[in-house]
Amino acid sequence: MPVAPSAKGTVPFGEHRTWYRVTGTPGSGLPTLVAVHGGPGSTHDYLVGLAVLAEAGWPVVHYDQLGNGGSTHLPDADPGFWTPALFLDELDNLLRHLGVDDDYVLFGQSWGGLLVAEHASRRPAGLRGLVVANAPASYPLWLSEMRVLRERLPPGVDDTLRAHEEAGTTDSQEYFDAMMVFYNRHVCTLQPWPREFLATFMEIYNDPTVYYAMNGPSEFHVIGSLRDWGVIDGLPDIDVPTLVVSGRHDEATPATVRPYVDLIPDVRWEIFENSSHTPHLEEPERFIAVMTEFLKSLE
């Protein structure tokens, strides 16, 4: 049985609140694993399975980034409010408030992978290890590879997507249906989608403020403020052991992941052959085994 959450609540972040949950007991011997979800504008729900690592002694922190889930929603904020710096500050704030900033491991998935890499490049004293899961090293790389993946979709699908993108009708049902063809190939291949993944997906669409401002209307049509952002320049400065994770059918293709492997000094890369963007859901047993092996290696 999973370890019961030992704490759940919110911490102040400026005028706002960040929701969190801690599974296990930080400070009990092993570093705390802090899970940084994707999006941006997603929620922690699809990463809840990481809590099982608390059974083996690694406390696990989940949180919802500002703008969605249990954290403060700001639907009227100016799009310029939402920046990587904001979310890096939120992460630092959470680590301090929870008292885990002296002994922790970061797990960042998708957009969260770029965040944790940027955080790690600043060499915080308490960081013991890093997991970058299914994350591109830059959005220009991501967009380049999206063109490749879109060209491989069934005949007519990309034509439909492009027609709606050019017309500004990406909120139409036809665009959504065509988008799902891509998502079922490269985001999550399980059918039906697991409940925790569907919960996160619906949270984004219930309040798409952050996702639309920073990303855009879909995973592969990035027209928001992140379109030119990346973390490549800081990767050589990461000085902790790093595990890079990706799926064979991942929208984060090998070309987008390669800079992490080439530039981080102490790194290993694990590719999940039967997964796309969510190996922790698509191959959960192997995923937890890989994570456990990596966390043990930090001891």
Coordinates of C-alpha atoms in Angstrom, one line a residue:
M1 CA 0.0 0.0 0.0
P2 CA 1.3 3.5 -0.7
V3 CA 2.6 5.5 2.2
A4 CA -0.1 8.0 3.4
P5 CA 0.5 11.6 2.7
S6 CA 2.2 13.3 5.7
A7 CA 1.3 16.8 4.6
K8 CA -1.0 18.6 2.2
G9 CA -1.7 22.3 1.9
T10 CA -0.5 25.5 0.3
V11 CA 2.5 27.8 0.8
P12 CA 2.5 31.5 0.2
F13 CA 4.1 32.7 -3.0
G14 CA 4.0 36.5 -3.1
E15 CA 0.3 37.3 -3.1
H16 CA -0.6 33.8 -4.3
R17 CA -0.6 30.2 -3.0
T18 CA 1.1 27.1 -4.3
W19 CA -0.6 23.8 -3.5
Y20 CA 1.5 20.8 -2.5
R21 CA 1.4 17.3 -1.1
V22 CA 4.2 15.5 0.7
T23 CA 4.2 11.6 0.8
G24 CA 6.6 10.3 3.4
T25 CA 8.7 12.2 5.9
P26 CA 11.4 14.6 4.7
G27 CA 14.6 14.6 6.7
S28 CA 14.3 10.9 7.6
G29 CA 17.6 9.9 5.9
L30 CA 17.1 10.0 2.1
P31 CA 16.8 13.1 -0.1
T32 CA 13.3 14.3 -1.0
L33 CA 12.1 13.8 -4.5
V34 CA 10.3 16.9 -5.9
A35 CA 8.2 16.3 -8.9
V36 CA 7.8 19.2 -11.3
H37 CA 5.0 18.6 -13.8
G38 CA 4.7 19.6 -17.4
G39 CA 2.5 22.0 -19.3
P40 CA 3.1 24.8 -18.6
G41 CA -0.3 25.1 -17.1
S42 CA -0.7 21.4 -16.3
T43 CA -1.2 19.8 -12.8
H44 CA 0.5 17.1 -10.7
D45 CA -2.2 14.5 -11.2
Y46 CA -0.6 12.5 -14.0
L47 CA 2.6 12.1 -11.9
V48 CA 0.9 10.7 -8.7
G49 CA 2.5 7.3 -9.3
L50 CA 5.8 8.6 -8.2
A51 CA 4.5 8.6 -4.6
V52 CA 5.2 4.8 -4.5
L53 CA 8.9 5.7 -4.1
A54 CA 8.1 6.8 -0.6
E55 CA 7.7 3.2 0.3
A56 CA 11.4 2.7 -0.1
G57 CA 12.2 5.8 1.9
W58 CA 12.4 8.7 -0.5
P59 CA 9.9 11.3 0.5
V60 CA 8.0 12.6 -2.6
V61 CA 6.6 16.2 -3.1
H62 CA 4.0 16.9 -5.7
Y63 CA 2.8 20.4 -6.4
D64 CA 0.6 22.3 -8.8
Q65 CA 2.4 25.2 -10.5
L66 CA 0.8 28.7 -10.2
G67 CA -2.2 29.2 -12.5
N68 CA -3.8 25.7 -12.3
G69 CA -4.9 22.8 -10.1
G70 CA -5.0 23.6 -6.4
S71 CA -2.8 26.7 -6.7
T72 CA -4.0 30.2 -7.3
H73 CA -5.7 30.7 -10.7
L74 CA -5.1 34.0 -12.5
P75 CA -7.2 33.9 -15.6
D76 CA -7.0 37.7 -16.1
A77 CA -3.2 38.0 -15.8
D78 CA -1.4 39.6 -18.6
P79 CA 0.3 37.0 -20.9
G80 CA 3.6 38.6 -20.1
F81 CA 3.2 37.6 -16.4
W82 CA 3.8 34.0 -17.2
T83 CA 7.6 33.4 -17.6
P84 CA 10.1 30.7 -16.9
A85 CA 11.6 33.0 -14.2
L86 CA 8.2 33.1 -12.4
F87 CA 8.1 29.3 -12.2
L88 CA 11.7 29.0 -11.2
D89 CA 11.0 31.4 -8.3
E90 CA 8.0 29.4 -7.3
L91 CA 10.1 26.2 -7.2
D92 CA 12.8 27.9 -5.0
N93 CA 10.0 29.3 -2.8
L94 CA 8.4 25.8 -2.3
L95 CA 11.7 24.1 -1.5
R96 CA 12.4 26.7 1.2
H97 CA 9.0 26.7 2.7
L98 CA 8.9 22.9 2.9
G99 CA 12.4 22.8 4.4
V100 CA 13.8 20.4 1.8
D101 CA 16.2 22.7 0.0
D102 CA 19.2 21.3 1.8
D103 CA 18.7 17.7 0.5
Y104 CA 16.6 17.0 -2.5
V105 CA 16.4 15.4 -6.0
L106 CA 14.4 17.0 -8.8
F107 CA 12.2 15.2 -11.3
G108 CA 11.0 17.3 -14.2
Q109 CA 8.7 16.0 -16.8
S110 CA 8.2 17.7 -20.2
W111 CA 8.2 21.5 -19.6
G112 CA 9.1 20.6 -16.0
G113 CA 12.3 19.0 -17.4
L114 CA 13.5 22.3 -18.8
L115 CA 12.7 24.0 -15.5
V116 CA 14.6 21.6 -13.4
A117 CA 17.6 21.7 -15.8
E118 CA 17.7 25.5 -15.5
H119 CA 17.4 25.3 -11.7
A120 CA 20.2 22.7 -11.6
S121 CA 22.5 24.8 -13.8
R122 CA 22.6 27.4 -11.0
R123 CA 24.3 24.7 -8.8
P124 CA 22.1 24.9 -5.7
A125 CA 23.9 23.5 -2.7
G126 CA 21.2 21.0 -1.6
L127 CA 20.5 19.4 -5.0
R128 CA 21.7 15.7 -5.0
G129 CA 20.5 14.5 -8.4
L130 CA 18.3 15.4 -11.4
V131 CA 15.8 13.5 -13.6
V132 CA 14.9 15.1 -16.9
A133 CA 12.0 13.2 -18.3
N134 CA 10.5 13.6 -21.9
A135 CA 11.8 17.1 -22.2
P136 CA 13.3 19.0 -25.1
A137 CA 16.4 21.1 -24.4
S138 CA 14.9 24.0 -26.4
Y139 CA 11.6 24.9 -28.0
P140 CA 13.2 25.7 -31.4
L141 CA 14.4 22.1 -31.4
W142 CA 11.0 20.9 -30.4
L143 CA 9.3 22.9 -33.2
S144 CA 11.7 21.5 -35.7
E145 CA 10.9 18.0 -34.7
M146 CA 7.2 18.6 -34.6
R147 CA 7.3 19.3 -38.3
V148 CA 8.9 15.9 -38.8
L149 CA 6.3 14.1 -36.6
R150 CA 3.4 15.9 -38.2
E151 CA 4.5 14.9 -41.7
R152 CA 4.2 11.2 -40.6
L153 CA 0.6 11.5 -39.5
P154 CA -2.1 9.7 -41.6
P155 CA -3.0 11.4 -44.9
G156 CA -5.0 14.5 -44.4
V157 CA -4.5 15.0 -40.7
D158 CA -1.8 17.6 -40.9
D159 CA -3.7 19.4 -43.7
T160 CA -6.6 19.7 -41.3
L161 CA -4.4 20.9 -38.5
R162 CA -2.7 23.5 -40.7
A163 CA -6.0 24.8 -42.1
H164 CA -7.3 25.5 -38.6
E165 CA -4.0 27.0 -37.4
E166 CA -3.9 29.4 -40.4
A167 CA -7.6 30.3 -39.9
G168 CA -7.3 30.8 -36.1
T169 CA -10.0 28.2 -35.5
T170 CA -7.9 25.9 -33.2
D171 CA -10.8 25.8 -30.8
S172 CA -13.0 23.8 -33.3
Q173 CA -14.0 20.2 -32.8
E174 CA -12.3 19.2 -36.1
Y175 CA -9.0 20.6 -34.9
F176 CA -9.4 18.7 -31.6
D177 CA -10.1 15.4 -33.3
A178 CA -7.1 15.8 -35.6
M179 CA -4.9 16.9 -32.6
M180 CA -5.9 13.6 -30.8
V181 CA -4.5 11.6 -33.7
F182 CA -1.1 13.1 -32.8
Y183 CA -1.6 12.8 -29.0
N184 CA -2.5 9.1 -29.2
R185 CA 0.7 8.4 -31.1
H186 CA 3.2 10.7 -29.4
V187 CA 1.8 11.8 -26.0
C188 CA 0.1 8.8 -24.4
T189 CA -0.4 5.5 -26.4
L190 CA -2.6 3.8 -23.8
Q191 CA -6.3 3.4 -24.6
P192 CA -8.3 4.5 -22.8
W193 CA -6.1 7.2 -21.2
P194 CA -5.4 6.5 -17.5
R195 CA -7.6 8.4 -15.2
E196 CA -4.8 10.5 -13.7
F197 CA -3.6 11.5 -17.1
L198 CA -7.1 12.4 -18.2
A199 CA -7.5 14.5 -15.0
T200 CA -4.5 16.5 -15.9
F201 CA -5.6 16.9 -19.5
M202 CA -9.0 18.2 -18.4
E203 CA -7.5 20.6 -15.9
I204 CA -5.5 22.3 -18.7
Y205 CA -8.7 22.7 -20.7
N206 CA -10.7 23.9 -17.8
D207 CA -8.3 26.7 -17.3
P208 CA -5.9 27.1 -20.3
T209 CA -4.6 30.5 -19.3
V210 CA -1.0 29.5 -18.7
Y211 CA -0.8 26.9 -21.5
Y212 CA -2.2 29.2 -24.1
A213 CA 0.0 32.1 -23.1
M214 CA 3.3 30.2 -22.9
N215 CA 2.8 27.3 -25.3
G216 CA -0.2 27.7 -27.6
P217 CA -3.3 25.7 -28.6
S218 CA -1.5 22.3 -28.8
E219 CA 1.7 20.4 -28.1
F220 CA 2.9 20.8 -31.7
H221 CA 1.7 24.4 -32.4
V222 CA 3.9 26.4 -30.0
I223 CA 3.1 30.1 -30.7
G224 CA 3.4 31.3 -27.1
S225 CA 6.2 33.0 -25.2
L226 CA 8.2 29.8 -25.0
R227 CA 8.7 29.4 -28.7
D228 CA 12.3 30.7 -28.6
W229 CA 13.3 29.5 -25.1
G230 CA 15.7 26.8 -24.1
V231 CA 18.2 25.7 -21.5
I232 CA 21.1 24.4 -23.7
D233 CA 23.6 27.1 -22.7
G234 CA 23.4 26.1 -19.0
L235 CA 23.6 22.3 -19.4
P236 CA 27.4 22.1 -19.0
D237 CA 27.0 23.8 -15.6
I238 CA 24.9 21.0 -14.1
D239 CA 27.1 19.3 -11.5
V240 CA 24.9 16.5 -10.1
P241 CA 24.3 13.0 -11.5
T242 CA 21.5 13.2 -14.1
L243 CA 19.1 10.6 -15.5
V244 CA 17.5 11.5 -18.9
V245 CA 14.3 9.6 -19.8
S246 CA 12.4 9.4 -23.1
G247 CA 10.1 7.1 -25.0
R248 CA 10.8 5.6 -28.3
H249 CA 7.6 7.2 -29.7
D250 CA 7.9 10.4 -27.7
E251 CA 7.0 13.8 -29.0
A252 CA 10.3 14.7 -27.3
T253 CA 12.3 13.0 -30.0
P254 CA 16.0 12.0 -29.6
A255 CA 17.1 15.1 -31.5
T256 CA 15.4 17.3 -28.8
V257 CA 16.8 15.3 -25.9
R258 CA 20.4 14.9 -27.3
P259 CA 21.8 18.2 -25.9
Y260 CA 21.2 16.9 -22.3
V261 CA 23.2 13.8 -23.0
D262 CA 26.0 15.6 -24.9
L263 CA 26.4 18.5 -22.5
I264 CA 25.7 17.4 -18.9
P265 CA 28.9 16.0 -17.5
D266 CA 27.5 13.1 -15.4
V267 CA 24.5 11.7 -17.3
R268 CA 22.8 8.5 -18.4
W269 CA 20.0 8.2 -20.9
E270 CA 17.2 5.6 -20.6
I271 CA 14.9 5.1 -23.6
F272 CA 11.6 3.3 -23.0
E273 CA 10.9 1.2 -26.1
N274 CA 7.2 0.8 -25.6
S275 CA 6.4 4.4 -24.6
S276 CA 5.7 7.8 -26.0
H277 CA 5.7 11.0 -23.8
T278 CA 4.5 9.2 -20.6
P279 CA 6.7 6.2 -19.8
H280 CA 5.8 6.4 -16.1
L281 CA 2.2 5.5 -17.2
E282 CA 3.0 3.3 -20.3
E283 CA 5.7 1.2 -18.7
P284 CA 5.2 1.8 -15.0
E285 CA 7.0 -1.2 -13.5
R286 CA 10.2 -0.6 -15.5
F287 CA 10.0 3.1 -14.9
I288 CA 9.9 2.7 -11.1
A289 CA 12.7 0.2 -11.4
V290 CA 14.9 2.7 -13.4
M291 CA 14.0 5.5 -10.9
T292 CA 14.8 3.3 -7.9
E293 CA 18.2 2.3 -9.4
F294 CA 19.1 5.9 -10.1
L295 CA 18.1 7.1 -6.6
K296 CA 20.1 4.3 -5.0
S297 CA 23.1 5.3 -7.0
L298 CA 23.0 8.7 -5.4
E299 CA 23.6 7.2 -2.0

